[in-house]
PDB file of C-alpha atoms in Angstrom:
ATOM      1  CA  UNK A 207      23.441   8.272 -64.763  1.00 65.00           C
ATOM      2  CA  UNK A 208      26.885   8.967 -63.359  1.00 79.00           C
ATOM      3  CA  UNK A 209      27.289   7.951 -59.783  1.00 87.00           C
ATOM      4  CA  UNK A 210      29.961   9.633 -57.702  1.00 91.00           C
ATOM      5  CA  UNK A 211      32.259   7.616 -55.461  1.00 94.00           C
ATOM      6  CA  UNK A 212      31.782   7.839 -51.732  1.00 97.00           C
ATOM      7  CA  UNK A 213      33.682   6.090 -48.954  1.00 97.00           C
ATOM      8  CA  UNK A 214      31.756   3.435 -47.040  1.00 97.00           C
ATOM      9  CA  UNK A 215      31.125   4.295 -43.398  1.00 96.00           C
ATOM     10  CA  UNK A 216      33.934   2.042 -42.225  1.00 95.00           C
ATOM     11  CA  UNK A 217      36.337   3.769 -44.588  1.00 96.00           C
ATOM     12  CA  UNK A 218      35.732   7.239 -43.123  1.00 97.00           C
ATOM     13  CA  UNK A 219      38.801   8.396 -41.195  1.00 97.00           C
ATOM     14  CA  UNK A 220      38.864  11.017 -38.467  1.00 97.00           C
ATOM     15  CA  UNK A 221      41.990  12.707 -39.868  1.00 97.00           C
ATOM     16  CA  UNK A 222      40.445  13.038 -43.322  1.00 97.00           C
ATOM     17  CA  UNK A 223      37.222  14.488 -41.906  1.00 98.00           C
ATOM     18  CA  UNK A 224      39.154  17.034 -39.837  1.00 98.00           C
ATOM     19  CA  UNK A 225      41.272  17.927 -42.856  1.00 98.00           C
ATOM     20  CA  UNK A 226      38.169  18.369 -45.018  1.00 98.00           C
ATOM     21  CA  UNK A 227      36.716  20.683 -42.362  1.00 98.00           C
ATOM     22  CA  UNK A 228      39.905  22.731 -41.951  1.00 97.00           C
ATOM     23  CA  UNK A 229      39.231  25.097 -44.836  1.00 96.00           C
ATOM     24  CA  UNK A 230      37.022  28.223 -44.669  1.00 94.00           C
ATOM     25  CA  UNK A 231      35.218  27.462 -47.961  1.00 94.00           C
ATOM     26  CA  UNK A 232      34.496  23.874 -46.983  1.00 96.00           C
ATOM     27  CA  UNK A 233      33.393  24.966 -43.507  1.00 96.00           C
ATOM     28  CA  UNK A 234      30.987  27.363 -45.178  1.00 95.00           C
ATOM     29  CA  UNK A 235      29.543  24.535 -47.304  1.00 96.00           C
ATOM     30  CA  UNK A 236      29.100  22.348 -44.221  1.00 97.00           C
ATOM     31  CA  UNK A 237      27.591  25.190 -42.193  1.00 96.00           C
ATOM     32  CA  UNK A 238      25.144  25.928 -45.007  1.00 96.00           C
ATOM     33  CA  UNK A 239      24.189  22.289 -45.553  1.00 97.00           C
ATOM     34  CA  UNK A 240      23.521  21.918 -41.825  1.00 96.00           C
ATOM     35  CA  UNK A 241      20.719  24.464 -42.248  1.00 95.00           C
ATOM     36  CA  UNK A 242      19.003  22.446 -45.001  1.00 94.00           C
ATOM     37  CA  UNK A 243      16.635  19.534 -44.691  1.00 89.00           C
ATOM     38  CA  UNK A 244      17.372  17.758 -47.961  1.00 90.00           C
ATOM     39  CA  UNK A 245      20.673  19.221 -49.053  1.00 93.00           C
ATOM     40  CA  UNK A 246      21.375  21.830 -51.674  1.00 95.00           C
ATOM     41  CA  UNK A 247      22.771  22.204 -55.173  1.00 93.00           C
ATOM     42  CA  UNK A 248      26.262  23.686 -55.480  1.00 89.00           C
ATOM     43  CA  UNK A 249      24.692  26.672 -57.234  1.00 87.00           C
ATOM     44  CA  UNK A 250      22.671  27.491 -54.105  1.00 90.00           C
ATOM     45  CA  UNK A 251      25.813  27.932 -52.008  1.00 88.00           C
ATOM     46  CA  UNK A 252      27.676  31.102 -52.792  1.00 83.00           C
ATOM     47  CA  UNK A 253      31.384  30.460 -52.258  1.00 84.00           C
ATOM     48  CA  UNK A 254      32.651  33.339 -54.394  1.00 84.00           C
ATOM     49  CA  UNK A 255      35.249  31.108 -56.025  1.00 85.00           C
ATOM     50  CA  UNK A 256      35.652  29.756 -59.546  1.00 86.00           C
ATOM     51  CA  UNK A 257      33.614  26.718 -60.572  1.00 85.00           C
ATOM     52  CA  UNK A 258      36.660  24.454 -60.628  1.00 88.00           C
ATOM     53  CA  UNK A 259      37.761  25.587 -57.163  1.00 91.00           C
ATOM     54  CA  UNK A 260      34.254  24.981 -55.877  1.00 89.00           C
ATOM     55  CA  UNK A 261      34.186  21.531 -57.469  1.00 91.00           C
ATOM     56  CA  UNK A 262      37.498  20.731 -55.768  1.00 95.00           C
ATOM     57  CA  UNK A 263      36.161  21.674 -52.338  1.00 96.00           C
ATOM     58  CA  UNK A 264      33.017  19.555 -52.777  1.00 96.00           C
ATOM     59  CA  UNK A 265      35.144  16.633 -53.902  1.00 96.00           C
ATOM     60  CA  UNK A 266      37.369  16.874 -50.811  1.00 97.00           C
ATOM     61  CA  UNK A 267      34.269  16.857 -48.612  1.00 98.00           C
ATOM     62  CA  UNK A 268      32.761  13.904 -50.479  1.00 98.00           C
ATOM     63  CA  UNK A 269      35.946  11.828 -50.527  1.00 98.00           C
ATOM     64  CA  UNK A 270      36.436  12.399 -46.798  1.00 98.00           C
ATOM     65  CA  UNK A 271      32.905  11.154 -46.128  1.00 98.00           C
ATOM     66  CA  UNK A 272      31.515  14.498 -44.943  1.00 98.00           C
ATOM     67  CA  UNK A 273      28.924  14.949 -47.707  1.00 98.00           C
ATOM     68  CA  UNK A 274      26.880  12.915 -50.145  1.00 97.00           C
ATOM     69  CA  UNK A 275      26.658  14.116 -53.735  1.00 96.00           C
ATOM     70  CA  UNK A 276      24.021  12.829 -56.130  1.00 95.00           C
ATOM     71  CA  UNK A 277      23.207  13.968 -59.623  1.00 92.00           C
ATOM     72  CA  UNK A 278      19.780  15.449 -60.161  1.00 90.00           C
ATOM     73  CA  UNK A 279      19.578  16.257 -63.828  1.00 88.00           C
ATOM     74  CA  UNK A 280      22.743  18.182 -64.557  1.00 86.00           C
ATOM     75  CA  UNK A 281      23.314  19.547 -61.078  1.00 89.00           C
ATOM     76  CA  UNK A 282      24.755  17.855 -58.013  1.00 91.00           C
ATOM     77  CA  UNK A 283      22.754  17.837 -54.826  1.00 95.00           C
ATOM     78  CA  UNK A 284      24.927  17.897 -51.702  1.00 96.00           C
ATOM     79  CA  UNK A 285      23.904  16.786 -48.248  1.00 97.00           C
ATOM     80  CA  UNK A 286      25.717  16.131 -44.997  1.00 97.00           C
ATOM     81  CA  UNK A 287      26.370  12.503 -43.997  1.00 98.00           C
ATOM     82  CA  UNK A 288      25.108  13.438 -40.580  1.00 97.00           C
ATOM     83  CA  UNK A 289      24.006   9.987 -39.431  1.00 96.00           C
ATOM     84  CA  UNK A 290      27.313   8.403 -40.449  1.00 97.00           C
ATOM     85  CA  UNK A 291      29.414  11.133 -38.852  1.00 97.00           C
ATOM     86  CA  UNK A 292      27.339  11.222 -35.666  1.00 97.00           C
ATOM     87  CA  UNK A 293      27.720   7.462 -35.321  1.00 96.00           C
ATOM     88  CA  UNK A 294      31.473   7.500 -35.943  1.00 96.00           C
ATOM     89  CA  UNK A 295      32.423  10.706 -34.130  1.00 96.00           C
ATOM     90  CA  UNK A 296      29.645  11.662 -31.704  1.00 96.00           C
ATOM     91  CA  UNK A 297      29.345  15.405 -31.199  1.00 96.00           C
ATOM     92  CA  UNK A 298      32.038  16.349 -33.721  1.00 97.00           C
ATOM     93  CA  UNK A 299      29.853  17.658 -36.521  1.00 97.00           C
ATOM     94  CA  UNK A 300      27.586  19.582 -34.150  1.00 96.00           C
ATOM     95  CA  UNK A 301      30.492  21.256 -32.387  1.00 96.00           C
ATOM     96  CA  UNK A 302      32.147  22.224 -35.674  1.00 97.00           C
ATOM     97  CA  UNK A 303      28.915  23.535 -37.215  1.00 96.00           C
ATOM     98  CA  UNK A 304      28.081  25.565 -34.150  1.00 95.00           C
ATOM     99  CA  UNK A 305      31.628  26.943 -33.901  1.00 94.00           C
ATOM    100  CA  UNK A 306      31.569  27.802 -37.624  1.00 93.00           C
ATOM    101  CA  UNK A 307      28.221  29.518 -37.207  1.00 91.00           C
ATOM    102  CA  UNK A 308      29.385  31.642 -34.290  1.00 85.00           C
ATOM    103  CA  UNK A 309      32.847  32.507 -35.525  1.00 65.00           C
ATOM    104  CA  UNK A 310      33.592  36.010 -36.724  1.00 58.00           C
ATOM    105  CA  UNK A 311      34.569  36.233 -40.397  1.00 52.00           C
ATOM    106  CA  UNK A 312      38.209  37.226 -40.581  1.00 46.00           C
TER     107      UNK A 312
ATOM    108  CA  UNK B 103      64.617  31.645 -20.368  1.00 65.00           C
ATOM    109  CA  UNK B 104      63.277  31.319 -23.873  1.00 79.00           C
ATOM    110  CA  UNK B 105      59.549  31.804 -24.120  1.00 87.00           C
ATOM    111  CA  UNK B 106      57.702  30.273 -27.045  1.00 91.00           C
ATOM    112  CA  UNK B 107      55.104  32.248 -28.972  1.00 94.00           C
ATOM    113  CA  UNK B 108      51.465  31.347 -28.533  1.00 97.00           C
ATOM    114  CA  UNK B 109      48.389  32.894 -30.123  1.00 97.00           C
ATOM    115  CA  UNK B 110      46.129  34.861 -27.791  1.00 97.00           C
ATOM    116  CA  UNK B 111      42.686  33.340 -27.306  1.00 96.00           C
ATOM    117  CA  UNK B 112      41.084  35.800 -29.703  1.00 95.00           C
ATOM    118  CA  UNK B 113      43.634  34.872 -32.371  1.00 96.00           C
ATOM    119  CA  UNK B 114      42.756  31.169 -32.336  1.00 97.00           C
ATOM    120  CA  UNK B 115      40.946  30.214 -35.543  1.00 97.00           C
ATOM    121  CA  UNK B 116      38.677  27.220 -36.030  1.00 97.00           C
ATOM    122  CA  UNK B 117      40.238  26.311 -39.389  1.00 97.00           C
ATOM    123  CA  UNK B 118      43.741  26.303 -37.925  1.00 97.00           C
ATOM    124  CA  UNK B 119      42.675  24.147 -34.971  1.00 98.00           C
ATOM    125  CA  UNK B 120      40.982  21.639 -37.286  1.00 98.00           C
ATOM    126  CA  UNK B 121      44.039  21.605 -39.528  1.00 98.00           C
ATOM    127  CA  UNK B 122      46.331  21.018 -36.539  1.00 98.00           C
ATOM    128  CA  UNK B 123      44.130  18.112 -35.479  1.00 98.00           C
ATOM    129  CA  UNK B 124      43.959  16.559 -38.962  1.00 97.00           C
ATOM    130  CA  UNK B 125      47.216  14.616 -38.680  1.00 96.00           C
ATOM    131  CA  UNK B 126      47.596  11.201 -37.013  1.00 94.00           C
ATOM    132  CA  UNK B 127      50.779  12.191 -35.119  1.00 95.00           C
ATOM    133  CA  UNK B 128      49.264  15.399 -33.815  1.00 96.00           C
ATOM    134  CA  UNK B 129      46.052  13.607 -32.894  1.00 96.00           C
ATOM    135  CA  UNK B 130      48.140  11.146 -30.910  1.00 95.00           C
ATOM    136  CA  UNK B 131      49.823  14.016 -29.033  1.00 96.00           C
ATOM    137  CA  UNK B 132      46.449  15.572 -28.225  1.00 97.00           C
ATOM    138  CA  UNK B 133      44.953  12.225 -27.209  1.00 96.00           C
ATOM    139  CA  UNK B 134      47.916  11.587 -24.909  1.00 96.00           C
ATOM    140  CA  UNK B 135      47.899  15.083 -23.378  1.00 97.00           C
ATOM    141  CA  UNK B 136      44.183  14.706 -22.653  1.00 96.00           C
ATOM    142  CA  UNK B 137      45.075  11.853 -20.310  1.00 95.00           C
ATOM    143  CA  UNK B 138      47.511  13.974 -18.300  1.00 94.00           C
ATOM    144  CA  UNK B 139      46.809  16.396 -15.481  1.00 89.00           C
ATOM    145  CA  UNK B 140      49.737  18.781 -15.928  1.00 90.00           C
ATOM    146  CA  UNK B 141      50.940  18.052 -19.425  1.00 93.00           C
ATOM    147  CA  UNK B 142      53.931  16.034 -20.556  1.00 95.00           C
ATOM    148  CA  UNK B 143      57.391  16.481 -21.996  1.00 93.00           C
ATOM    149  CA  UNK B 144      57.840  15.645 -25.682  1.00 89.00           C
ATOM    150  CA  UNK B 145      60.083  12.755 -24.618  1.00 87.00           C
ATOM    151  CA  UNK B 146      57.186  11.131 -22.757  1.00 90.00           C
ATOM    152  CA  UNK B 147      55.091  10.864 -25.908  1.00 88.00           C
ATOM    153  CA  UNK B 148      56.319   8.206 -28.280  1.00 83.00           C
ATOM    154  CA  UNK B 149      55.594   9.340 -31.826  1.00 84.00           C
ATOM    155  CA  UNK B 150      58.117   7.083 -33.560  1.00 84.00           C
ATOM    156  CA  UNK B 151      59.306   9.934 -35.763  1.00 85.00           C
ATOM    157  CA  UNK B 152      62.553  11.882 -35.957  1.00 86.00           C
ATOM    158  CA  UNK B 153      63.150  14.670 -33.448  1.00 86.00           C
ATOM    159  CA  UNK B 154      62.751  17.374 -36.098  1.00 87.00           C
ATOM    160  CA  UNK B 155      59.481  15.897 -37.356  1.00 91.00           C
ATOM    161  CA  UNK B 156      58.230  15.710 -33.782  1.00 89.00           C
ATOM    162  CA  UNK B 157      59.252  19.320 -33.161  1.00 91.00           C
ATOM    163  CA  UNK B 158      57.355  20.356 -36.293  1.00 95.00           C
ATOM    164  CA  UNK B 159      54.149  18.672 -35.108  1.00 96.00           C
ATOM    165  CA  UNK B 160      54.330  20.299 -31.659  1.00 96.00           C
ATOM    166  CA  UNK B 161      54.908  23.660 -33.288  1.00 96.00           C
ATOM    167  CA  UNK B 162      51.836  23.296 -35.519  1.00 98.00           C
ATOM    168  CA  UNK B 163      49.752  22.452 -32.449  1.00 98.00           C
ATOM    169  CA  UNK B 164      51.178  25.395 -30.483  1.00 98.00           C
ATOM    170  CA  UNK B 165      50.795  27.921 -33.289  1.00 98.00           C
ATOM    171  CA  UNK B 166      47.185  26.853 -33.859  1.00 98.00           C
ATOM    172  CA  UNK B 167      46.427  27.381 -30.172  1.00 98.00           C
ATOM    173  CA  UNK B 168      45.832  23.724 -29.336  1.00 98.00           C
ATOM    174  CA  UNK B 169      48.711  23.319 -26.870  1.00 98.00           C
ATOM    175  CA  UNK B 170      50.853  25.355 -24.524  1.00 97.00           C
ATOM    176  CA  UNK B 171      54.585  24.727 -24.518  1.00 96.00           C
ATOM    177  CA  UNK B 172      56.812  25.953 -21.705  1.00 95.00           C
ATOM    178  CA  UNK B 173      60.480  25.281 -21.099  1.00 92.00           C
ATOM    179  CA  UNK B 174      61.323  23.367 -17.958  1.00 90.00           C
ATOM    180  CA  UNK B 175      65.093  23.153 -17.877  1.00 88.00           C
ATOM    181  CA  UNK B 176      66.022  21.900 -21.329  1.00 86.00           C
ATOM    182  CA  UNK B 177      62.789  20.101 -22.109  1.00 89.00           C
ATOM    183  CA  UNK B 178      59.466  21.485 -23.257  1.00 91.00           C
ATOM    184  CA  UNK B 179      56.354  20.669 -21.278  1.00 95.00           C
ATOM    185  CA  UNK B 180      53.240  20.442 -23.409  1.00 96.00           C
ATOM    186  CA  UNK B 181      49.681  20.814 -22.225  1.00 97.00           C
ATOM    187  CA  UNK B 182      46.302  21.222 -23.886  1.00 97.00           C
ATOM    188  CA  UNK B 183      44.728  24.682 -23.937  1.00 98.00           C
ATOM    189  CA  UNK B 184      41.539  23.023 -22.839  1.00 97.00           C
ATOM    190  CA  UNK B 185      39.875  26.026 -21.187  1.00 96.00           C
ATOM    191  CA  UNK B 186      40.541  28.258 -24.203  1.00 97.00           C
ATOM    192  CA  UNK B 187      39.347  25.678 -26.715  1.00 97.00           C
ATOM    193  CA  UNK B 188      36.273  24.747 -24.681  1.00 97.00           C
ATOM    194  CA  UNK B 189      35.323  28.391 -24.443  1.00 96.00           C
ATOM    195  CA  UNK B 190      35.841  29.067 -28.150  1.00 96.00           C
ATOM    196  CA  UNK B 191      34.543  25.811 -29.607  1.00 96.00           C
ATOM    197  CA  UNK B 192      32.368  24.048 -27.021  1.00 96.00           C
ATOM    198  CA  UNK B 193      32.468  20.262 -27.340  1.00 96.00           C
ATOM    199  CA  UNK B 194      35.039  20.193 -30.145  1.00 97.00           C
ATOM    200  CA  UNK B 195      38.077  19.012 -28.203  1.00 97.00           C
ATOM    201  CA  UNK B 196      36.104  16.389 -26.277  1.00 96.00           C
ATOM    202  CA  UNK B 197      34.544  14.948 -29.423  1.00 96.00           C
ATOM    203  CA  UNK B 198      37.907  14.797 -31.206  1.00 97.00           C
ATOM    204  CA  UNK B 199      39.725  13.252 -28.240  1.00 96.00           C
ATOM    205  CA  UNK B 200      37.047  10.648 -27.740  1.00 95.00           C
ATOM    206  CA  UNK B 201      36.914   9.835 -31.469  1.00 95.00           C
ATOM    207  CA  UNK B 202      40.722   9.581 -31.555  1.00 93.00           C
ATOM    208  CA  UNK B 203      40.684   7.298 -28.530  1.00 91.00           C
ATOM    209  CA  UNK B 204      38.104   4.946 -30.021  1.00 85.00           C
ATOM    210  CA  UNK B 205      39.344   4.875 -33.590  1.00 65.00           C
ATOM    211  CA  UNK B 206      41.060   1.766 -34.910  1.00 58.00           C
ATOM    212  CA  UNK B 207      44.661   2.320 -35.984  1.00 51.00           C
ATOM    213  CA  UNK B 208      44.818   1.990 -39.754  1.00 46.00           C
TER     214      UNK B 208
END
C-alpha cells in the first residue's frame, strides 16, 4: 500500500505550520478535523473546490506536519497531528482552531 | 505628518495574521517587539536584509493588523497590536511568540 511522506516531529517548522494554516480552505479542514475523534476522509469535508485543489491543500497540511494522511482502501483518512503540534508549539493549535471556529465567514 | 494605514480591529482576519506570521523575518520582528514595552524603531531590529526587504516585511505585518507603525521624526516606531490580537484570537500571539522564542534556528 502506498504510504504518504510526513515530516518527522523534529522536522516540523513553525513557519511552515503557520503558512499551512494561513489559508481559509486549510483552516476549514483543520477546524473540521478538530471536531473528529479519529479523523475523516477528504470526501467528508466539503471544501467546495475541485478535487485537485483539495488534494493540494491536504498535501500542504501534511507536508507542514499539521495532519496525518493514511490510505484506507482508496480513500485517504486525515487526522490532526495534535500531540506533535501541542508538544512543539503549546497552545498554538487550540488558539487557531478556536479562532477559526468563532470567526465570521467573510 | 504622514500617517500609515492600519486595518480597524474588525477588519483583521485570522488568515492574514497567520500569513504575516509565517515568515522567519517577520516572526523575528514579532518576537523582538514582544520583548519591548513601547515598541522599537526598525533600526533597532537587526534583520540582516536590505532596507526595502525590511520595509516590505513591516508593511505585511502592519497591513495584517499585527503591528502598529507610527512616525517619530524620520523613523517608524513599531509595536505589537497585542490588545487587539488577544481580543480577536485569544492565546494565538502568546503561543506564536513563545514557540518562536524556543525554536532552534535552522
